[in-house]
PDB file of N, CA, C and O in Angstrom:
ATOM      1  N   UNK F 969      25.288  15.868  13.178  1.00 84.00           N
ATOM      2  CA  UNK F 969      24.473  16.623  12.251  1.00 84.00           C
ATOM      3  C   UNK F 969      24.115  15.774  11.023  1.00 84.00           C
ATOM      4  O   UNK F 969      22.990  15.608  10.550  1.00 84.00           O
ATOM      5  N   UNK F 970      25.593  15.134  10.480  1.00 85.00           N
ATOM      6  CA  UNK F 970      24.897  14.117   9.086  1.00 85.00           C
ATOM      7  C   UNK F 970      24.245  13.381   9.679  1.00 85.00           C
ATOM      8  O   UNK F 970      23.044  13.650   9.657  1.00 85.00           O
ATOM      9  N   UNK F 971      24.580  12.393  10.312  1.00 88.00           N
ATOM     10  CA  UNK F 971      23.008  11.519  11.329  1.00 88.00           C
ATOM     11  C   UNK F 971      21.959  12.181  11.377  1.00 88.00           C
ATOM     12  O   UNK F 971      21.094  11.808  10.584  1.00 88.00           O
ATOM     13  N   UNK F 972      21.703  13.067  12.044  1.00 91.00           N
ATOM     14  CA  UNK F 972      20.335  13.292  12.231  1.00 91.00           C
ATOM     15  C   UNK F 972      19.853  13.904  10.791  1.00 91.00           C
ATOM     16  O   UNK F 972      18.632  13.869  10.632  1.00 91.00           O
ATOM     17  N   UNK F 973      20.555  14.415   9.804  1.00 93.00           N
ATOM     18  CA  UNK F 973      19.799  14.258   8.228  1.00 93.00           C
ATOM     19  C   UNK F 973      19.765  13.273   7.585  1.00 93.00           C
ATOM     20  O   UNK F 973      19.227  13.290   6.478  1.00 93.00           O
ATOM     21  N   UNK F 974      20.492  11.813   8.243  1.00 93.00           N
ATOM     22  CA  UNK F 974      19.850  10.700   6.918  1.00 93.00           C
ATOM     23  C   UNK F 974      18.723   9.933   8.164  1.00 93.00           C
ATOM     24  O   UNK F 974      18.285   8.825   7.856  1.00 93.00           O
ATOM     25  N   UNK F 975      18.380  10.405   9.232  1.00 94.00           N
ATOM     26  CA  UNK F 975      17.447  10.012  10.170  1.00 94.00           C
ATOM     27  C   UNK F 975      16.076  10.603   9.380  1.00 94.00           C
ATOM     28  O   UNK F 975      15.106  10.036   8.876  1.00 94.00           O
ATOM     29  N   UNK F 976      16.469  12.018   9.520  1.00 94.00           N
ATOM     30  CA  UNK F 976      15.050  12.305   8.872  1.00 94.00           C
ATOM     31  C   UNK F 976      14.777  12.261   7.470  1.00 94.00           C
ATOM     32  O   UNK F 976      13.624  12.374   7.056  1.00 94.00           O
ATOM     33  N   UNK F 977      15.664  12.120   6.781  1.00 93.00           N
ATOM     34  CA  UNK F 977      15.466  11.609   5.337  1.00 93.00           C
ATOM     35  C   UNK F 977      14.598  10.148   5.083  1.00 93.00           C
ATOM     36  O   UNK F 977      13.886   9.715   4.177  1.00 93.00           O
ATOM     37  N   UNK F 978      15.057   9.661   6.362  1.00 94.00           N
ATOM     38  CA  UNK F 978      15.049   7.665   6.424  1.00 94.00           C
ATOM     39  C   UNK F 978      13.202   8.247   6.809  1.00 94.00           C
ATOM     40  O   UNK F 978      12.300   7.684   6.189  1.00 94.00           O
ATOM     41  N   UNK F 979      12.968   8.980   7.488  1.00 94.00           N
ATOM     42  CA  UNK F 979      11.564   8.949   8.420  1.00 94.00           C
ATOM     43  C   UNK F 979      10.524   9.699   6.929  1.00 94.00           C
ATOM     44  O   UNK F 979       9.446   9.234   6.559  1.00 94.00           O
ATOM     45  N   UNK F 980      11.034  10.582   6.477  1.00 94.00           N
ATOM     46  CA  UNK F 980      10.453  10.848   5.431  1.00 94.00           C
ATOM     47  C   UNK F 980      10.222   9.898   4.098  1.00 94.00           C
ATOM     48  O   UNK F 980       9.317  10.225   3.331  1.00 94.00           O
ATOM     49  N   UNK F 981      11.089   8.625   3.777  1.00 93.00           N
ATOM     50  CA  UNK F 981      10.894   7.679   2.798  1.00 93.00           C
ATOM     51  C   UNK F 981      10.056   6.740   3.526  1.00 93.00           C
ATOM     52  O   UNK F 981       9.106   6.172   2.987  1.00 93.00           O
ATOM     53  N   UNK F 982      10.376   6.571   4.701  1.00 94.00           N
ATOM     54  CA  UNK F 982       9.044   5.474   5.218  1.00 94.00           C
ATOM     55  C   UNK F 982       7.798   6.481   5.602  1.00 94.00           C
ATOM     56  O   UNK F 982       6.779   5.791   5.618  1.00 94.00           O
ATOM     57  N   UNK F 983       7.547   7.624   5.865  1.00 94.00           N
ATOM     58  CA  UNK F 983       6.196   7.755   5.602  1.00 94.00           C
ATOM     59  C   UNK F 983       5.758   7.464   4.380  1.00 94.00           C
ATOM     60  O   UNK F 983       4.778   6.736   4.224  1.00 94.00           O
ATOM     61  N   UNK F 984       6.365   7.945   3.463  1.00 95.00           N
ATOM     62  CA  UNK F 984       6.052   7.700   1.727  1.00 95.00           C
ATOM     63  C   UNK F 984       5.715   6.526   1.504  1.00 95.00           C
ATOM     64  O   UNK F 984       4.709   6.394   0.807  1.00 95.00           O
ATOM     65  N   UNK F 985       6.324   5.427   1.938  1.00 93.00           N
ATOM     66  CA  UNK F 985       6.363   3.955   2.141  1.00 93.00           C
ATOM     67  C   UNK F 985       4.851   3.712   2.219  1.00 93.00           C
ATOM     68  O   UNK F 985       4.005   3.266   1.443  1.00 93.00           O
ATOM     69  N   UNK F 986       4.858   4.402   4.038  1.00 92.00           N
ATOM     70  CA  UNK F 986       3.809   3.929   4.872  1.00 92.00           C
ATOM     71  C   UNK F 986       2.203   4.477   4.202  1.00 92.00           C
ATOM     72  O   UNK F 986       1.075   4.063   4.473  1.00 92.00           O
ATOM     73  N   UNK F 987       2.612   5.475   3.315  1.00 93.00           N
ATOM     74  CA  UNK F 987       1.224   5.799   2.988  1.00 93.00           C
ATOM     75  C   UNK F 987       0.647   5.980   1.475  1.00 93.00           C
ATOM     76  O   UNK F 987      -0.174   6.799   1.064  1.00 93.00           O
ATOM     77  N   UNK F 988       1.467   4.763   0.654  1.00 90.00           N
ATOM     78  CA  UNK F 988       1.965   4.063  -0.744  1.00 90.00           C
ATOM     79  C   UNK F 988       2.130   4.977  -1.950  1.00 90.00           C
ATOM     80  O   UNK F 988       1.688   4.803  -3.086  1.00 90.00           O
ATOM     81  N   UNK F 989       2.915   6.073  -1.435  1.00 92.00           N
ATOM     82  CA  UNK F 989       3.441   7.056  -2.577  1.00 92.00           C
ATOM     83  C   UNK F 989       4.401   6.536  -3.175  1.00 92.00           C
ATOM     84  O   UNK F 989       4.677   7.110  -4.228  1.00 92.00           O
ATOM     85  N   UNK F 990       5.280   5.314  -2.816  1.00 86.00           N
ATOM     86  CA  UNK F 990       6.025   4.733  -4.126  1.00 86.00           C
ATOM     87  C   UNK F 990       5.642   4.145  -4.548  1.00 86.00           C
ATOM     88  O   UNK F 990       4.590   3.676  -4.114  1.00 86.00           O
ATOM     89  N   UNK F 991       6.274   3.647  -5.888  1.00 84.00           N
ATOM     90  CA  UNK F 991       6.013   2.220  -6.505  1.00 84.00           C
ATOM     91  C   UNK F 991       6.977   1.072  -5.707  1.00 84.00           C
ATOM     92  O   UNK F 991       7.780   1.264  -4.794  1.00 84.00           O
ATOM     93  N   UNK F 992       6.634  -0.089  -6.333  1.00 85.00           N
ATOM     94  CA  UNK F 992       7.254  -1.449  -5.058  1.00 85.00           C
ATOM     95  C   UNK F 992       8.573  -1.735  -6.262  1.00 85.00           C
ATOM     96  O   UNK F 992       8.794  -1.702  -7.473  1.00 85.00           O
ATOM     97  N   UNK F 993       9.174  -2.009  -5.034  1.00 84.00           N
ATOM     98  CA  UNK F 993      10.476  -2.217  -5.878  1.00 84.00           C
ATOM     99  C   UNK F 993      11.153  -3.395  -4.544  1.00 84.00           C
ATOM    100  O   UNK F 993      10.268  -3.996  -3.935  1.00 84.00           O
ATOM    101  N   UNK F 994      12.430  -3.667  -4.169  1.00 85.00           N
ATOM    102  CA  UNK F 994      12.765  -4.227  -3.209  1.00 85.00           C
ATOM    103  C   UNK F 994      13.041  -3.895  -2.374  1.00 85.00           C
ATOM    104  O   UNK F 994      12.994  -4.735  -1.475  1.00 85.00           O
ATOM    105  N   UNK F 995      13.499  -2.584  -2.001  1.00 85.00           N
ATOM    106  CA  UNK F 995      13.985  -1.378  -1.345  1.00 85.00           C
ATOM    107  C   UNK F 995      12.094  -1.167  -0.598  1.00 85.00           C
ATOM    108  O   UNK F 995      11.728  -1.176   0.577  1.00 85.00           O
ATOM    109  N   UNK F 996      11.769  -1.100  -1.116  1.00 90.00           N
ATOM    110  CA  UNK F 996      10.083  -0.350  -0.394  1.00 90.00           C
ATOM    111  C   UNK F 996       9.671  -1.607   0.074  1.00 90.00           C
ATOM    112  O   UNK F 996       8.983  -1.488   1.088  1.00 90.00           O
ATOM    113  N   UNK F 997       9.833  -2.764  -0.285  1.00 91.00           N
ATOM    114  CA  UNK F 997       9.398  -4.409   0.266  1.00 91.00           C
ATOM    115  C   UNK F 997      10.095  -4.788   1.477  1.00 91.00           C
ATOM    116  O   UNK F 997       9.708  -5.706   2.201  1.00 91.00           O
ATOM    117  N   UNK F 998      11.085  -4.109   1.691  1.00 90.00           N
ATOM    118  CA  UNK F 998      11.986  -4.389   2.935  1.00 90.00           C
ATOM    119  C   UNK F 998      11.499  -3.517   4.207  1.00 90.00           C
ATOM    120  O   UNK F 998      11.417  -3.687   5.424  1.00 90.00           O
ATOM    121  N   UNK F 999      11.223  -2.504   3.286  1.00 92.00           N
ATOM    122  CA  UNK F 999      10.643  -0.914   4.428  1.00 92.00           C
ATOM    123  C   UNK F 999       9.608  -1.128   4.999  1.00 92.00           C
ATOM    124  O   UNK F 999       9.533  -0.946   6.215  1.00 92.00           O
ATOM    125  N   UNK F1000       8.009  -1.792   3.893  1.00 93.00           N
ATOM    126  CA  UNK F1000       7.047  -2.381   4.378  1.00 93.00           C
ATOM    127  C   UNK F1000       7.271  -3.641   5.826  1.00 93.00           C
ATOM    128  O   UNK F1000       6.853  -3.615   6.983  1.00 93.00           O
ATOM    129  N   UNK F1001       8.032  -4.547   5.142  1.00 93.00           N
ATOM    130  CA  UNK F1001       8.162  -5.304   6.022  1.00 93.00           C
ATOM    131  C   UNK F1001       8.521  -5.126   7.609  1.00 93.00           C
ATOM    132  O   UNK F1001       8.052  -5.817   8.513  1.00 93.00           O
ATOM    133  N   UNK F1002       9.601  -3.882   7.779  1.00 93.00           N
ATOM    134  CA  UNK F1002      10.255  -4.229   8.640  1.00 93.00           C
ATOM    135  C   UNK F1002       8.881  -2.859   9.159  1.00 93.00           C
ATOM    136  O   UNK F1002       8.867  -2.830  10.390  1.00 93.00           O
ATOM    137  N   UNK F1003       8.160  -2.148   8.747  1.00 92.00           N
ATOM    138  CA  UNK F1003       7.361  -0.888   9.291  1.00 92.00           C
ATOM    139  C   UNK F1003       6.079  -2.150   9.716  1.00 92.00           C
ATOM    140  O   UNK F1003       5.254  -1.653  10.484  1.00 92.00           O
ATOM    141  N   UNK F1004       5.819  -3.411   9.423  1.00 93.00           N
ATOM    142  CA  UNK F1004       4.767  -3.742   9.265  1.00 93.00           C
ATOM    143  C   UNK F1004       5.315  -5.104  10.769  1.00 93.00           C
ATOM    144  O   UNK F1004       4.491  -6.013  10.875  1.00 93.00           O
ATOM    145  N   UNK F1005       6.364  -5.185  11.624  1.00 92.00           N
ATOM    146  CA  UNK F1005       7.028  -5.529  12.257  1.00 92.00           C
ATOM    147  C   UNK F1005       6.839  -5.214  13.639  1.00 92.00           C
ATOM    148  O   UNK F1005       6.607  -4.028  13.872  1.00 92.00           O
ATOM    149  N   UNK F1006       6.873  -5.795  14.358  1.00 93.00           N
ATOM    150  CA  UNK F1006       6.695  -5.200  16.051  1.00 93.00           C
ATOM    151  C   UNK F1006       7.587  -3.995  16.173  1.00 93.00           C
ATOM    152  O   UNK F1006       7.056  -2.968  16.593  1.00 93.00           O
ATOM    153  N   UNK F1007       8.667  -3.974  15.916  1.00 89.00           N
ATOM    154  CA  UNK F1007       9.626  -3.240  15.841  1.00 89.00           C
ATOM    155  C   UNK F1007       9.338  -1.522  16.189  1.00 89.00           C
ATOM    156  O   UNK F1007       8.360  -0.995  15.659  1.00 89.00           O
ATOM    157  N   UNK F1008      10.282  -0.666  17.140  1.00 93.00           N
ATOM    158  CA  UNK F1008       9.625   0.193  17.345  1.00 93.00           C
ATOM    159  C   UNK F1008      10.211   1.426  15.754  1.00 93.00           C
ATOM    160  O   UNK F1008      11.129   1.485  14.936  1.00 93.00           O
ATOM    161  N   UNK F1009       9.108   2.095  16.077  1.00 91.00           N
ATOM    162  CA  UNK F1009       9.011   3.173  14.528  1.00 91.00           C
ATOM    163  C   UNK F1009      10.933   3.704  14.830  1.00 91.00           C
ATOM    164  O   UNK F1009      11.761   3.292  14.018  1.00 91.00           O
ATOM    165  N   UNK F1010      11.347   4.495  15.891  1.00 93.00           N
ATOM    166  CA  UNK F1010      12.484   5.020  15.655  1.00 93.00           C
ATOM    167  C   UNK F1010      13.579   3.942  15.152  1.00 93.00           C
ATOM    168  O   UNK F1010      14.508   4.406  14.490  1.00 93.00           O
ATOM    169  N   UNK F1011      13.564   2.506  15.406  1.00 94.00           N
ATOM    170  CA  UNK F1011      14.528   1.310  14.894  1.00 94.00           C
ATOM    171  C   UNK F1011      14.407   1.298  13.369  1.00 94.00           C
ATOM    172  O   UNK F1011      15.313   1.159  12.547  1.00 94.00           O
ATOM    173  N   UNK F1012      12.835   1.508  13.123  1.00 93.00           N
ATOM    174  CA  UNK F1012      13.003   1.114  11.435  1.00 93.00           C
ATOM    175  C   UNK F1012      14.068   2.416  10.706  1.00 93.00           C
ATOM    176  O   UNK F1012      14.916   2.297   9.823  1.00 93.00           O
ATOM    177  N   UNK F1013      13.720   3.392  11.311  1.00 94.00           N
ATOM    178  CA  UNK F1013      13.961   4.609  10.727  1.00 94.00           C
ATOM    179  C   UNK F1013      15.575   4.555  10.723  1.00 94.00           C
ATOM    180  O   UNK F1013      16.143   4.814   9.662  1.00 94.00           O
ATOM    181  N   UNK F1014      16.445   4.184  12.027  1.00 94.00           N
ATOM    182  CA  UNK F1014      18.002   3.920  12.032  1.00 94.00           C
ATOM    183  C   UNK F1014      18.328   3.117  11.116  1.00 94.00           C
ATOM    184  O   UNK F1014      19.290   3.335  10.379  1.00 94.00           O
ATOM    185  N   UNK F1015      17.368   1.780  11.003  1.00 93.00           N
ATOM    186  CA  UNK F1015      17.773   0.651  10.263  1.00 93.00           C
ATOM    187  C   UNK F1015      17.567   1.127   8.282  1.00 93.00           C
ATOM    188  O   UNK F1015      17.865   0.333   7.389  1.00 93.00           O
ATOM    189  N   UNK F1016      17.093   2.342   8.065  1.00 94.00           N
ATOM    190  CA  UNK F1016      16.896   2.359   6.720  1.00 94.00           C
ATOM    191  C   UNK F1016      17.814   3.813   6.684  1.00 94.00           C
ATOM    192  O   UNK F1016      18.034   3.975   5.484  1.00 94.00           O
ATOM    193  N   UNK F1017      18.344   4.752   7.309  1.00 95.00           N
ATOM    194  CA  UNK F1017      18.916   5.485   7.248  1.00 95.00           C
ATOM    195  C   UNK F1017      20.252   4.809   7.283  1.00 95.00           C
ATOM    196  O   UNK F1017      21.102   5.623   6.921  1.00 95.00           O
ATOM    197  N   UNK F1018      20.792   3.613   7.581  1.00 94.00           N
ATOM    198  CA  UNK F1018      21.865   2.799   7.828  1.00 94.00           C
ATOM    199  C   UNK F1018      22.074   2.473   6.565  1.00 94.00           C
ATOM    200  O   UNK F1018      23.180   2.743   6.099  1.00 94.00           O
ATOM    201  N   UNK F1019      21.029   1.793   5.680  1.00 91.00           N
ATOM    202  CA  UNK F1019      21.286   1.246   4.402  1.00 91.00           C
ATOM    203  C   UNK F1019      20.984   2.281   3.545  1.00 91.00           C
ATOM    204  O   UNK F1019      21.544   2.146   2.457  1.00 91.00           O
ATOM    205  N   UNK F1020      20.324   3.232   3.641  1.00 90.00           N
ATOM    206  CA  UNK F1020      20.616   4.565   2.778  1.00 90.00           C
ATOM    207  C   UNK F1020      22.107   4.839   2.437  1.00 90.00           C
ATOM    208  O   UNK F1020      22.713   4.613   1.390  1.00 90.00           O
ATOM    209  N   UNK F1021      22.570   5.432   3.697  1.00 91.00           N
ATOM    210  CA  UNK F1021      24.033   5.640   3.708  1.00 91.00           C
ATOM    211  C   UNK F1021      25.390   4.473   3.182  1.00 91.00           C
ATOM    212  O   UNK F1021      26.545   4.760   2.867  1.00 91.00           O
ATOM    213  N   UNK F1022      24.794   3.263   3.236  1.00 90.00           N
ATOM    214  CA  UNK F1022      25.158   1.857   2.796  1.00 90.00           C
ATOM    215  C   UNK F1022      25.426   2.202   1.053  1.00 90.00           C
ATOM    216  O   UNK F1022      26.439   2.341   0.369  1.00 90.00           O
ATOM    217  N   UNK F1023      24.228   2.241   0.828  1.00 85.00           N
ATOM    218  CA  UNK F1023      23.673   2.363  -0.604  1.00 85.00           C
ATOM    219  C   UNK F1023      24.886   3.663  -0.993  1.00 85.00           C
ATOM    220  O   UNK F1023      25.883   3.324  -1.631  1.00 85.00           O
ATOM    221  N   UNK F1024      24.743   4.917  -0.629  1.00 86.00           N
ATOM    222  CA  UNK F1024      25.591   6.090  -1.295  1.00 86.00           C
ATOM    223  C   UNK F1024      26.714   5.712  -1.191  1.00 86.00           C
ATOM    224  O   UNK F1024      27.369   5.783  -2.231  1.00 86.00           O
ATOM    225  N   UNK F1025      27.407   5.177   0.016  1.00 89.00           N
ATOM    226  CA  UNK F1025      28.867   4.803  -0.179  1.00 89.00           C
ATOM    227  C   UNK F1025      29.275   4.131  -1.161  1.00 89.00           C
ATOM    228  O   UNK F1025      30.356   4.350  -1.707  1.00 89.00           O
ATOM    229  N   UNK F1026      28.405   3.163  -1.537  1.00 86.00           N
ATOM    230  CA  UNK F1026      28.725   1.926  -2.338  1.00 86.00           C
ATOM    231  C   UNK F1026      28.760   2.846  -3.733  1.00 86.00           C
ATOM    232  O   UNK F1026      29.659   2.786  -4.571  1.00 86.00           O
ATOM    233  N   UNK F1027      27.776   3.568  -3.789  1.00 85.00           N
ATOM    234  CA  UNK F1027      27.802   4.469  -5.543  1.00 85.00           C
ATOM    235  C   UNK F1027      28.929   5.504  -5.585  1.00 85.00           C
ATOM    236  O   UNK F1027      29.529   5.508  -6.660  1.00 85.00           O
ATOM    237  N   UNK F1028      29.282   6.225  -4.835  1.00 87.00           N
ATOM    238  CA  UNK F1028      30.286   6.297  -4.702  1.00 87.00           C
ATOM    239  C   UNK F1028      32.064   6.365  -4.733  1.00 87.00           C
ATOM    240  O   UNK F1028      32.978   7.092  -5.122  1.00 87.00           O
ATOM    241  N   UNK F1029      31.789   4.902  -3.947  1.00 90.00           N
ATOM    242  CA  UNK F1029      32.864   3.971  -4.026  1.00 90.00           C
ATOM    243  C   UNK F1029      32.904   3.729  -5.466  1.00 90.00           C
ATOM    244  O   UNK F1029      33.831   4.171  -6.145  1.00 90.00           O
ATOM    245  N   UNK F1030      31.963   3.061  -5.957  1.00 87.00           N
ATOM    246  CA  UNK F1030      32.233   2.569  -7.247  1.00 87.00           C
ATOM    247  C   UNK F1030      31.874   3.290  -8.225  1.00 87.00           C
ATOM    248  O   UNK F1030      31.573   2.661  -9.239  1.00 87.00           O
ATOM    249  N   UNK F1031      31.781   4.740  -8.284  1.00 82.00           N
ATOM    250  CA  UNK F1031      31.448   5.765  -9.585  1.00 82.00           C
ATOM    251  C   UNK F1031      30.204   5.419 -10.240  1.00 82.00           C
ATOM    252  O   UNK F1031      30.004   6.017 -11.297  1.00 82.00           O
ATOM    253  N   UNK F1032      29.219   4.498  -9.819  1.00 78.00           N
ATOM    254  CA  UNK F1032      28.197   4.340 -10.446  1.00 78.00           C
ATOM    255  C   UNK F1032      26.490   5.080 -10.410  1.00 78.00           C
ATOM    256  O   UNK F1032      26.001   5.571  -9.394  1.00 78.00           O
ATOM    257  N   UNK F1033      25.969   5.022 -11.421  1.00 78.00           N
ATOM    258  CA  UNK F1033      24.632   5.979 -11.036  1.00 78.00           C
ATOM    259  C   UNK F1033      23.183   4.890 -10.236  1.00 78.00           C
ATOM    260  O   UNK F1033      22.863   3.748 -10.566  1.00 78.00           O
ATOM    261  N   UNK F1034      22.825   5.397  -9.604  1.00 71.00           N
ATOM    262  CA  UNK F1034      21.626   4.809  -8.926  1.00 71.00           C
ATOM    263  C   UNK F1034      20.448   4.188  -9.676  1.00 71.00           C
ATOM    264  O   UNK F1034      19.819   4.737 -10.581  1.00 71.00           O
ATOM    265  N   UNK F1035      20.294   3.293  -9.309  1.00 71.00           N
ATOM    266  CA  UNK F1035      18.939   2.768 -10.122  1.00 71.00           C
ATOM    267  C   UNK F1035      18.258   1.379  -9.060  1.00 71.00           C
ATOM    268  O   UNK F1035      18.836   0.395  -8.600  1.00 71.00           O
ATOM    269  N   UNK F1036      17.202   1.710  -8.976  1.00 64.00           N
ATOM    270  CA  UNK F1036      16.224   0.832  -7.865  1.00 64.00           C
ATOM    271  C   UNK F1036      16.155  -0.740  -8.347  1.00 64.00           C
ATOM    272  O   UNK F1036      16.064  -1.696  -7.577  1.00 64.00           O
ATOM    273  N   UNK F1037      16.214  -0.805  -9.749  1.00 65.00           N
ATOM    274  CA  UNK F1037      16.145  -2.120 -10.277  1.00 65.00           C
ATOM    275  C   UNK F1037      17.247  -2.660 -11.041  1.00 65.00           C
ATOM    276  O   UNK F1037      17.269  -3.005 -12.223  1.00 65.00           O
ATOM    277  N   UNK F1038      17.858  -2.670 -10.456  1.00 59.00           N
ATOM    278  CA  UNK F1038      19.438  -3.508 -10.853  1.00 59.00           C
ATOM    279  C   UNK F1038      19.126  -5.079 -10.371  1.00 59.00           C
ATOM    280  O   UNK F1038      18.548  -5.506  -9.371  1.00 59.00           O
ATOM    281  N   UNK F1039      19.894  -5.913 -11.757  1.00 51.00           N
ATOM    282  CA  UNK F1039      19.900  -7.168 -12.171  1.00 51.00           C
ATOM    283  C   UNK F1039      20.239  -8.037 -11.412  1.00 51.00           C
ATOM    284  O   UNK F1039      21.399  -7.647 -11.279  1.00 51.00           O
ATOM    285  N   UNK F1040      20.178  -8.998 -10.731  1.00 46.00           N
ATOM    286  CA  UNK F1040      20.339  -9.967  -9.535  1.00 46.00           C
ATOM    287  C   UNK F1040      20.810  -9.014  -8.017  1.00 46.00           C
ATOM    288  O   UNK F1040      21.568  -9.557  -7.213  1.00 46.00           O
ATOM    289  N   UNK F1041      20.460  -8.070  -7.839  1.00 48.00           N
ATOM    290  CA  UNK F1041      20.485  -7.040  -6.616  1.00 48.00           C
ATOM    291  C   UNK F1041      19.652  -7.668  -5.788  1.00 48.00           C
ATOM    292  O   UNK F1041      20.026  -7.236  -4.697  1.00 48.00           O
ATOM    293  N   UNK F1042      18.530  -8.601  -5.523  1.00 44.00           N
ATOM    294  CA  UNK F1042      17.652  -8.949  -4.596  1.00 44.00           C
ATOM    295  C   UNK F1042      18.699  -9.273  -3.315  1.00 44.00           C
ATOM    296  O   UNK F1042      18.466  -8.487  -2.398  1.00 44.00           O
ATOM    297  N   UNK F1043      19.492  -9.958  -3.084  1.00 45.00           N
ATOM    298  CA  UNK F1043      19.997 -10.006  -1.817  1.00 45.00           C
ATOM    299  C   UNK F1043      20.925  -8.474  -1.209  1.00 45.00           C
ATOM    300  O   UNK F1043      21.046  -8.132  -0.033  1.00 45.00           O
ATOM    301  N   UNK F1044      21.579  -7.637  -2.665  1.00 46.00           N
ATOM    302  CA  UNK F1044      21.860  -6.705  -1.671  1.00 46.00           C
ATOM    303  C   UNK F1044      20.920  -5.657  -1.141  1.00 46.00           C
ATOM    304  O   UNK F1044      21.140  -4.871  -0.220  1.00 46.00           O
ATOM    305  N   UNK F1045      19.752  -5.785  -1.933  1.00 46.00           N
ATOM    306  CA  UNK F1045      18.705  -4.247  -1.271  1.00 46.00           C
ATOM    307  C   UNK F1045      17.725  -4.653   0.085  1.00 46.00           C
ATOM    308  O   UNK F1045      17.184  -4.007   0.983  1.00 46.00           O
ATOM    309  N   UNK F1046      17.805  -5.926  -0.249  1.00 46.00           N
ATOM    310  CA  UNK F1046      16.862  -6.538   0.598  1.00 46.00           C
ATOM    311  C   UNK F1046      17.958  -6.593   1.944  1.00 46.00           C
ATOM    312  O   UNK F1046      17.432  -6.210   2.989  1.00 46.00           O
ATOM    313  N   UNK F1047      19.057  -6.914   2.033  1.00 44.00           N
ATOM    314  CA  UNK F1047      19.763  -7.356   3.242  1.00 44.00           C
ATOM    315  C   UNK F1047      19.558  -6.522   4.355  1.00 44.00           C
ATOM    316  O   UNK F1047      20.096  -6.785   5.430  1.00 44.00           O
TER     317      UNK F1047
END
């Protein structure tokens, strides 16, 4: 059941992605990329619902609040 809600959470941020309702940040540069990829649509969607859930553990884990543009973060949002 939690799977299949950060599946469709993940499918709902890459349409947003896909049809440029965010602003670009590194997180949406990774989404582009990998949506803009041979790759089939249900892979991108596992692969960003994976680092969604990545992302909350980590805030979490470490009591901290969310923010898209944190200071030398390029290798972890992008990974």
């Amino acid at each position: 059941m939690l799977r299949s809600l950060c599946i469709l959470g993940a499918g709902s941020l890459c349409l947003m992605v896909h049809n440029g309702r965010l602003s670009d940040c590194l997180f949406v540069a990774c989404i582009k990329e990998r949506l803009s990829s041979p790759r089939p649509w249900f892979k991108v969607l596992v692969y960003v619902a994976a680092k969604l859930v990545r992302i909350a553990t980590a805030l979490l884990k470490n009591e901290e609040t969310f923010s898209w543009h944190i200071e030398g973060g390029t290798e972890a949002v992008g990974a």
